[in-house]
Short mmCIF file of C-alpha atoms in Angstrom, two decimals:
data_model
loop_
_atom_site.label_atom_id
_atom_site.label_comp_id
_atom_site.label_asym_id
_atom_site.label_seq_id
_atom_site.Cartn_x
_atom_site.Cartn_y
_atom_site.Cartn_z
CA MET D 1 29.45 42.59 9.38
CA PRO D 2 29.07 46.33 9.98
CA ALA D 3 31.83 48.25 11.68
CA ALA D 4 31.70 48.36 15.48
CA LYS D 5 29.98 51.41 16.93
CA ASP D 6 32.06 53.95 18.76
CA LEU D 7 30.94 53.50 22.36
CA SER D 8 33.07 56.32 23.77
CA GLY D 9 30.16 58.79 23.73
CA LEU D 10 27.87 56.51 25.76
CA THR D 11 27.30 56.63 29.49
CA ASP D 12 28.03 53.59 31.64
CA GLU D 13 24.29 52.91 31.89
CA GLU D 14 23.87 53.05 28.09
CA ARG D 15 26.86 50.72 27.58
CA SER D 16 25.39 48.34 30.13
CA LYS D 17 21.99 48.36 28.36
CA LEU D 18 23.68 47.79 25.00
CA ALA D 19 25.74 44.89 26.38
CA LEU D 20 22.59 43.34 27.86
CA LYS D 21 20.75 43.77 24.54
CA ARG D 22 23.62 42.10 22.66
CA GLN D 23 23.75 39.23 25.16
CA LYS D 24 20.00 38.64 24.86
CA ASN D 25 20.26 38.73 21.07
CA LYS D 26 23.14 36.23 21.14
CA GLU D 27 21.14 33.86 23.37
CA ALA D 28 18.05 34.20 21.16
CA ALA D 29 20.11 33.42 18.05
CA GLN D 30 21.63 30.34 19.73
CA LYS D 31 18.17 29.16 20.80
CA CYS D 32 16.85 29.68 17.26
CA ARG D 33 19.75 27.71 15.73
CA ALA D 34 19.26 24.89 18.23
CA LYS D 35 15.51 24.74 17.47
CA LYS D 36 16.21 24.70 13.72
CA GLN D 37 18.74 21.87 14.13
CA SER D 38 16.28 19.92 16.26
CA HIS D 39 13.64 20.28 13.54
CA ILE D 40 16.11 19.14 10.86
CA ASP D 41 17.06 16.11 12.98
CA MET D 42 13.39 15.19 13.42
CA LEU D 43 12.77 15.48 9.65
CA GLU D 44 15.83 13.35 8.86
CA LYS D 45 14.55 10.70 11.26
CA GLN D 46 11.14 10.73 9.54
CA VAL D 47 12.81 10.37 6.12
CA ALA D 48 14.81 7.38 7.35
CA GLU D 49 11.66 5.76 8.77
CA GLN D 50 9.74 6.32 5.53
CA MET D 51 12.59 4.91 3.45
CA LYS D 52 12.61 1.80 5.66
CA THR D 53 8.83 1.46 5.33
CA ASN D 54 9.08 1.84 1.54
CA GLU D 55 11.77 -0.85 1.33
CA ASP D 56 9.70 -3.20 3.52
CA LEU D 57 6.68 -2.65 1.27
CA ARG D 58 8.74 -3.27 -1.87
CA LEU D 59 9.96 -6.55 -0.40
CA ARG D 60 6.40 -7.51 0.52
CA ILE D 61 5.21 -6.75 -3.03
CA THR D 62 8.00 -8.89 -4.47
CA HIS D 63 7.10 -11.73 -2.11
CA LEU D 64 3.38 -11.52 -2.90
CA GLU D 65 4.04 -11.37 -6.66
CA ALA D 66 6.24 -14.47 -6.35
CA MET D 67 3.50 -16.28 -4.43
CA LEU D 68 0.94 -15.27 -7.07
CA GLU D 69 3.25 -16.48 -9.85
CA VAL D 70 3.68 -19.84 -8.11
CA GLN D 71 -0.09 -20.21 -7.77
CA ALA D 72 -0.67 -19.12 -11.38
CA ASN D 73 1.95 -21.59 -12.64
CA ALA D 74 0.14 -24.30 -10.72
CA VAL D 75 -2.93 -23.69 -12.90
CA GLY D 76 -0.90 -23.19 -16.05
CA LYS D 77 -0.93 -19.46 -16.77
CA SER D 78 0.79 -16.34 -15.54
CA MET D 79 -1.56 -13.69 -14.25
CA VAL D 80 0.93 -11.61 -12.29
CA PRO D 81 0.55 -7.98 -13.30
CA LYS D 82 3.78 -6.06 -13.51
CA ALA D 83 4.27 -3.15 -11.12
CA ARG D 84 2.81 0.03 -12.54
CA PRO D 85 5.66 1.96 -14.19
CA LEU D 86 6.01 5.65 -13.52
CA GLY D 87 3.59 7.58 -15.66
CA MET D 88 1.10 4.71 -16.03
CA PRO D 89 -2.38 5.94 -15.17
CA PRO D 90 -3.96 4.65 -11.96
CA GLY D 91 -6.22 1.68 -12.54
CA MET D 92 -4.01 0.35 -15.32
CA VAL D 93 -1.69 -2.64 -15.02
CA GLN D 94 0.93 -4.20 -17.27
CA VAL D 95 0.07 -7.82 -18.05
CA PRO D 96 2.64 -9.99 -19.90
CA GLY D 97 1.58 -10.47 -23.51
CA MET D 98 -1.31 -8.03 -23.23
CA GLY D 99 0.34 -4.66 -22.65
CA MET D 100 -1.44 -2.02 -20.56
CA VAL D 101 -4.96 -3.02 -19.56
CA VAL D 102 -7.59 -1.79 -17.14
CA ALA D 103 -7.14 -3.59 -13.85
CA PRO D 104 -10.07 -5.78 -12.87
CA PRO D 105 -11.63 -4.75 -9.54
CA GLN D 106 -9.84 -7.51 -7.56
CA LEU D 107 -6.41 -6.15 -8.65
CA LYS D 108 -7.09 -2.51 -7.81
CA LYS D 109 -5.68 -1.22 -4.53
#
């Protein structure tokens, strides 16, 4: 922080104006910090909501895959595609025993 100015050479009016300017600057800085914190809080809330949505969707996928596996076992074969690993191109699925294959239209999302 820079050294304080020597105010001895200022008139009372100039000191008063300077004090008012400093007060306004202080209030503006407080308002800016409060607005920034409010924005951060809103973003953190959005992140938490998205994480909850992602977890709900993962659970739904697991449930649907289990249901599909049960139905496939009822007809004697497993047709449950594995979740697409990171880096797997869109439109491709991992099928047990077959490796990476192009997803048929009914499996695409």
